[in-house]
XYZ file of C-alpha atoms in Angstrom:
418
model
C 0.000 0.000 0.000
C 1.341 3.399 -1.004
C 1.850 6.007 1.701
C 1.928 9.797 1.470
C 4.070 12.120 3.526
C 1.661 14.353 5.450
C 2.263 17.366 7.686
C 1.093 16.848 11.267
C -0.838 20.118 10.911
C -3.227 18.393 8.469
C -4.175 15.510 10.779
C -7.815 14.797 11.520
C -9.844 11.919 12.944
C -10.220 8.840 10.754
C -6.785 9.050 9.100
C -4.648 5.904 9.111
C -1.080 6.993 9.767
C 2.362 5.514 10.294
C 4.771 7.302 12.627
C 8.371 7.864 11.436
C 9.687 6.746 14.828
C 10.957 3.623 16.561
C 8.342 1.764 18.599
C 10.040 2.803 21.847
C 10.042 6.510 20.922
C 6.317 7.212 21.204
C 3.519 6.325 23.656
C 1.218 4.568 21.182
C 0.714 0.812 21.170
C 1.702 0.484 17.508
C 3.718 2.443 14.949
C 0.698 2.724 12.663
C -2.958 3.119 13.533
C -6.172 4.966 12.711
C -6.550 8.287 14.545
C -9.666 8.087 16.684
C -9.799 11.447 18.502
C -8.296 14.899 19.000
C -6.264 13.653 21.926
C -4.222 11.404 19.646
C -3.704 14.284 17.204
C -2.407 16.460 20.032
C -0.043 13.697 21.173
C 1.344 13.207 17.662
C 1.936 16.941 17.229
C 3.846 16.984 20.507
C 6.215 14.159 19.552
C 8.571 16.638 17.874
C 7.931 15.337 14.363
C 6.855 17.447 11.391
C 5.169 14.749 9.335
C 3.635 11.264 9.368
C 2.948 8.781 6.587
C -0.698 8.669 5.524
C -2.182 5.459 4.113
C -5.243 6.647 2.153
C -6.719 3.164 1.497
C -7.137 2.578 5.234
C -8.380 6.091 6.055
C -12.010 7.068 6.590
C -11.589 10.768 5.804
C -9.351 13.041 3.704
C -6.725 15.103 5.561
C -7.356 18.734 6.437
C -6.648 21.350 3.789
C -3.217 22.990 4.208
C -4.652 26.356 5.196
C -7.144 25.006 7.740
C -7.119 27.028 10.920
C -6.041 24.969 13.918
C -8.331 24.616 16.897
C -7.142 26.639 19.873
C -6.691 24.516 22.984
C -7.304 26.075 26.395
C -4.678 25.769 29.122
C -7.023 23.431 31.039
C -7.436 21.184 27.992
C -3.705 21.291 27.367
C -2.996 20.190 30.933
C -5.477 17.335 30.617
C -3.884 16.178 27.344
C -0.436 16.289 28.929
C -1.700 14.123 31.773
C -3.157 11.653 29.281
C 0.110 11.612 27.376
C 2.028 10.878 30.567
C -0.410 8.066 31.348
C 0.143 6.550 27.905
C 3.902 6.815 28.301
C 3.727 5.007 31.644
C 1.595 2.277 30.118
C 4.037 1.980 27.227
C 7.007 1.726 29.577
C 5.143 -1.012 31.428
C 4.648 -2.857 28.135
C 8.336 -2.498 27.288
C 9.302 -3.872 30.711
C 6.909 -6.819 30.275
C 8.311 -7.425 26.798
C 11.857 -7.608 28.172
C 10.674 -10.017 30.857
C 8.847 -12.074 28.237
C 11.979 -12.330 26.101
C 13.956 -13.515 29.139
C 11.327 -16.215 29.711
C 11.493 -17.184 26.062
C 15.281 -17.554 26.254
C 14.916 -19.705 29.368
C 12.274 -21.825 27.664
C 14.440 -22.197 24.539
C 17.333 -23.320 26.714
C 15.172 -25.960 28.423
C 13.826 -27.127 25.065
C 17.315 -27.508 23.596
C 18.491 -29.399 26.679
C 15.513 -31.768 26.453
C 16.210 -32.329 22.751
C 19.859 -33.161 23.513
C 18.806 -35.597 26.243
C 16.304 -37.270 23.925
C 18.959 -37.700 21.227
C 21.260 -39.287 23.802
C 18.499 -41.601 25.058
C 17.627 -42.702 21.540
C 21.253 -43.517 20.808
C 21.371 -45.863 23.808
C 17.987 -47.568 23.499
C 19.283 -50.605 21.585
C 22.701 -51.135 23.169
C 21.958 -49.973 26.737
C 18.170 -50.078 27.162
C 18.204 -49.989 30.980
C 20.361 -46.852 30.982
C 18.213 -45.254 28.279
C 14.968 -45.875 30.180
C 16.407 -44.513 33.428
C 17.605 -41.357 31.667
C 14.201 -40.977 30.034
C 12.481 -41.288 33.410
C 14.767 -38.560 34.796
C 13.936 -36.311 31.836
C 10.207 -36.959 32.259
C 10.344 -36.373 36.021
C 12.038 -33.023 35.455
C 9.522 -31.982 32.787
C 6.470 -33.040 34.786
C 7.709 -31.280 37.928
C 8.253 -28.084 35.921
C 4.803 -28.402 34.350
C 3.018 -28.874 37.677
C 4.835 -26.205 39.649
C 2.504 -23.413 38.492
C -1.239 -23.014 38.011
C -0.633 -20.902 34.926
C 1.508 -22.234 32.071
C 2.569 -20.525 28.837
C 3.113 -22.574 25.682
C 5.818 -21.111 23.446
C 6.828 -21.579 19.836
C 10.406 -22.832 19.624
C 13.011 -22.457 16.907
C 13.253 -25.325 14.455
C 15.289 -28.395 15.334
C 18.319 -29.441 13.349
C 17.888 -30.934 9.916
C 17.004 -34.649 9.786
C 15.787 -34.674 13.388
C 12.086 -35.011 12.657
C 11.684 -38.043 14.907
C 13.122 -36.205 17.935
C 11.149 -33.015 17.292
C 7.951 -34.995 16.771
C 8.460 -37.177 19.847
C 9.229 -34.226 22.116
C 6.350 -32.217 20.650
C 3.873 -35.029 21.247
C 5.243 -35.553 24.764
C 4.973 -31.847 25.700
C 1.418 -31.439 24.375
C 0.293 -34.787 25.815
C 1.611 -33.819 29.250
C -0.177 -30.475 29.092
C -3.370 -32.177 27.913
C -3.150 -34.709 30.758
C -2.608 -31.831 33.189
C -5.717 -30.110 31.818
C -7.668 -33.300 32.502
C -6.605 -33.185 36.147
C -4.585 -36.391 35.936
C -2.291 -37.412 38.785
C 1.461 -36.818 38.715
C 2.288 -40.492 38.068
C -0.239 -40.760 35.233
C 1.227 -37.687 33.531
C 4.681 -39.270 33.814
C 3.388 -42.490 32.246
C 1.832 -40.561 29.367
C 5.056 -38.602 28.858
C 7.109 -41.822 28.708
C 4.719 -43.371 26.209
C 4.675 -40.210 24.093
C 8.479 -39.897 24.072
C 8.895 -43.474 22.836
C 5.743 -43.859 20.727
C 7.600 -43.545 17.395
C 10.992 -44.966 18.356
C 10.199 -48.059 16.276
C 10.649 -45.848 13.205
C 14.390 -46.115 13.814
C 14.052 -49.580 12.237
C 12.134 -48.298 9.201
C 14.241 -47.494 6.104
C 14.892 -43.777 5.697
C 13.724 -43.998 2.076
C 10.231 -44.865 3.336
C 10.189 -42.290 6.136
C 11.221 -39.463 3.798
C 9.225 -40.480 0.756
C 6.971 -37.615 -0.343
C 4.995 -39.501 -2.995
C 2.276 -41.995 -1.948
C 3.651 -45.173 -0.363
C 3.123 -48.492 -2.087
C 1.118 -51.070 -0.161
C 4.272 -52.985 0.952
C 5.879 -49.682 2.051
C 2.745 -48.691 3.982
C 2.689 -52.089 5.689
C 6.361 -51.716 6.582
C 5.758 -48.245 8.045
C 2.876 -49.559 10.137
C 5.236 -52.054 11.740
C 6.741 -49.190 13.750
C 4.130 -49.663 16.499
C 5.370 -53.233 17.043
C 9.016 -52.201 16.803
C 8.433 -49.481 19.437
C 6.924 -52.080 21.768
C 9.840 -54.444 21.111
C 12.293 -51.705 22.136
C 10.316 -51.051 25.331
C 10.381 -54.783 26.125
C 14.175 -54.835 26.079
C 14.012 -53.838 29.741
C 11.627 -54.609 32.565
C 11.914 -50.975 33.702
C 9.664 -49.495 31.013
C 6.264 -48.564 32.582
C 3.728 -51.253 31.673
C 0.854 -48.786 31.290
C 2.892 -46.740 28.812
C 3.256 -49.698 26.451
C -0.376 -49.344 25.357
C 0.543 -45.901 23.976
C 3.306 -47.427 21.862
C 1.021 -50.164 20.557
C -2.233 -48.215 20.147
C -1.459 -44.593 19.199
C -2.682 -45.269 15.641
C -5.833 -47.120 16.689
C -9.033 -45.129 16.077
C -12.334 -45.239 17.951
C -14.270 -46.170 14.808
C -12.085 -49.233 14.190
C -10.340 -47.790 11.127
C -6.891 -47.588 12.727
C -4.023 -50.058 13.026
C -2.463 -52.491 13.826
C -5.454 -54.350 15.339
C -8.446 -52.208 14.273
C -9.453 -51.779 17.915
C -12.628 -49.821 18.685
C -13.891 -47.552 21.446
C -12.972 -48.707 24.933
C -10.663 -51.383 23.566
C -8.176 -48.509 23.246
C -6.780 -47.335 26.592
C -7.569 -43.746 27.660
C -3.843 -42.886 27.654
C -3.441 -44.133 24.084
C -6.573 -42.194 23.061
C -5.079 -39.006 24.483
C -1.715 -39.383 22.759
C -3.474 -40.374 19.504
C -5.183 -36.961 19.333
C -1.917 -35.070 19.868
C -0.054 -37.348 17.449
C -2.674 -36.737 14.757
C -2.400 -32.955 15.212
C 1.396 -32.944 14.930
C 1.333 -35.292 11.928
C -1.090 -32.972 10.114
C 1.305 -30.074 10.695
C 4.322 -32.169 9.638
C 3.370 -34.870 7.104
C 5.942 -36.836 5.116
C 5.204 -34.583 2.158
C 5.868 -30.990 3.351
C 3.659 -29.682 0.533
C 0.650 -31.182 2.331
C 1.438 -29.597 5.697
C -1.462 -27.817 7.384
C -1.096 -24.650 9.382
C -1.949 -25.160 13.099
C -5.362 -23.473 12.768
C -6.256 -25.701 9.804
C -5.003 -28.869 11.524
C -7.218 -28.293 14.569
C -10.176 -27.343 12.373
C -9.749 -30.491 10.260
C -9.701 -32.793 13.288
C -12.735 -31.083 14.797
C -14.803 -31.105 11.596
C -13.818 -34.412 9.995
C -12.395 -36.778 12.626
C -14.863 -36.701 15.509
C -15.715 -40.365 14.955
C -12.067 -41.385 15.034
C -10.760 -39.561 18.112
C -11.861 -39.007 21.683
C -13.973 -35.833 21.492
C -13.232 -34.788 25.069
C -9.489 -34.868 24.443
C -9.936 -33.143 21.085
C -11.936 -30.314 22.653
C -9.336 -29.956 25.404
C -6.517 -29.811 22.856
C -8.294 -26.932 21.086
C -8.731 -25.184 24.429
C -5.079 -25.822 25.272
C -3.679 -24.437 22.024
C -6.275 -21.743 21.429
C -8.024 -21.170 18.128
C -4.768 -19.771 16.727
C -1.934 -21.938 18.149
C 1.686 -20.798 18.350
C 3.135 -20.940 14.863
C 0.047 -19.410 13.232
C 0.555 -16.454 10.902
C -2.384 -14.151 11.537
C -3.977 -10.943 10.326
C -5.080 -8.566 13.065
C -8.120 -6.309 13.078
C -5.940 -3.374 11.959
C -4.858 -5.524 8.964
C -1.337 -5.891 10.363
C 0.293 -9.318 10.003
C 2.047 -11.216 12.758
C 3.192 -14.597 14.058
C 1.604 -16.123 17.170
C 4.553 -17.115 19.337
C 2.892 -18.107 22.613
C -0.426 -18.714 24.310
C -1.188 -18.569 27.991
C -3.462 -21.267 29.382
C -5.299 -18.627 31.423
C -6.101 -16.305 28.489
C -6.240 -18.311 25.265
C -8.063 -15.615 23.320
C -5.161 -13.218 23.808
C -1.926 -14.778 22.543
C 1.372 -12.962 22.153
C 1.957 -11.937 18.541
C 5.237 -10.918 16.911
C 4.315 -8.100 14.528
C 5.538 -7.413 11.024
C 6.770 -3.834 11.055
C 9.183 -2.900 8.253
C 10.270 0.202 10.196
C 11.795 -2.032 12.884
C 14.608 -4.604 12.352
C 13.257 -8.167 12.503
C 15.385 -9.043 15.540
C 13.742 -6.147 17.391
C 10.216 -6.753 16.111
C 7.574 -5.686 18.636
C 5.686 -8.444 20.419
C 2.191 -7.406 21.400
C 0.000 -8.864 24.124
C -3.490 -8.862 22.655
C -4.939 -8.848 26.152
C -5.550 -5.245 27.101
C -5.284 -3.970 23.532
C -8.032 -3.010 21.080
C -6.747 -5.521 18.540
C -8.062 -8.993 17.790
C -7.148 -11.760 15.371
C -9.327 -11.799 12.264
C -7.932 -14.784 10.380
C -5.052 -17.183 9.927
C -2.867 -16.798 6.838
C -1.056 -19.628 5.045
C 2.672 -18.762 5.180
C 3.099 -19.567 1.486
C 0.640 -16.762 0.696
C 2.890 -14.128 2.273
C 5.008 -11.756 0.172
C 8.660 -12.795 0.357
C 9.773 -9.815 2.472
C 7.069 -10.492 5.088
C 7.811 -14.237 5.093
C 11.505 -13.536 5.663
C 10.725 -11.047 8.439
C 8.269 -13.217 10.385
C 10.212 -16.420 9.656
C 7.266 -18.823 10.080
C 8.547 -22.221 11.216
C 8.621 -25.147 8.829
C 8.843 -27.402 11.870
C 6.500 -26.144 14.594
C 7.848 -27.158 17.990
C 6.376 -26.258 21.373
C 7.691 -26.058 24.897
C 6.141 -24.787 28.095
C 7.186 -22.339 30.747
C 5.475 -21.963 34.156
C 4.246 -18.376 34.408
C 5.901 -16.707 37.409
């Protein structure tokens, strides 16, 4: 959209303007917005700038004529406007402080995620040669994760940076474990049950280590023999768990049944309804969501919003509806990783949701006036903005895609909210 340089003396209500300032150099929530009242005009004129950028397509009115006489403001009105400006500045400083705190939390969460990934890689490398050691290390990892998850009533779910190349199995396993643990927590499950679910989720796809890479990475439809081979991974996962007596017995059902469906259309045994354990039903929902976001053929990947919508609309007969509804509540309508358009038409990337306020995620905004590594992150809670729709990343112009850097591999990790 083309913008026009406009003198601040010509501002009026209804104009959509962009300020020629850094986000931290003015009291407004955003760098560009529609002017709603005279107070905002007064604030802009007192920022020490001579012009703004007008975006006519988003404006409701034309600007004032150059020779328009300015309204005289009384000393009482001027004092009131100064007080309002000071109030906005204080609110903005509070937002900046919260943003710095949020970024510290995100760094801490990223550190924990990377450590968990490293531990999972180590565990996987030992599962065949030293299964007892691998299971004990996995139990320690799970204990640490569950304790961290349960230490706070309020938990934030964050979008993580992508894992290393060719580590899909680790990213997927950790993703399914994290979301399954959070889902189990939402159900009010006991500490030991959450641990069991986490163990089952971590190891549910380990049998794929015995499947040829050519099958796992094939992007064209599998032949029937290849499909049958791939489906053997549930048995191979169980075989790995049986290498030691230390693997939790209740978790083995997750390994064996995470592809069974309530309507009997799953595999390997076409179990139905209550023949599938509740723990396996829970992990199956999370596994289906992550597989929709990360299929073997990347061209068929669904954005998080679309993946949840697909499960809800088309797979109610296949999956436990209670767990499915809870997963939607857990992730929010627009899960982390979603590229969204806000009510002011600005684009952004959802980078975290808080379990206490799912309708108000944190969104990293596209703002070409700010370097991408300093992009503002807005808390929708307490702002006038709302999410209007999700946008497929491949529909973004290249410069916006590069700026927002939507993840090819969407990984989540949690952080107890202090």
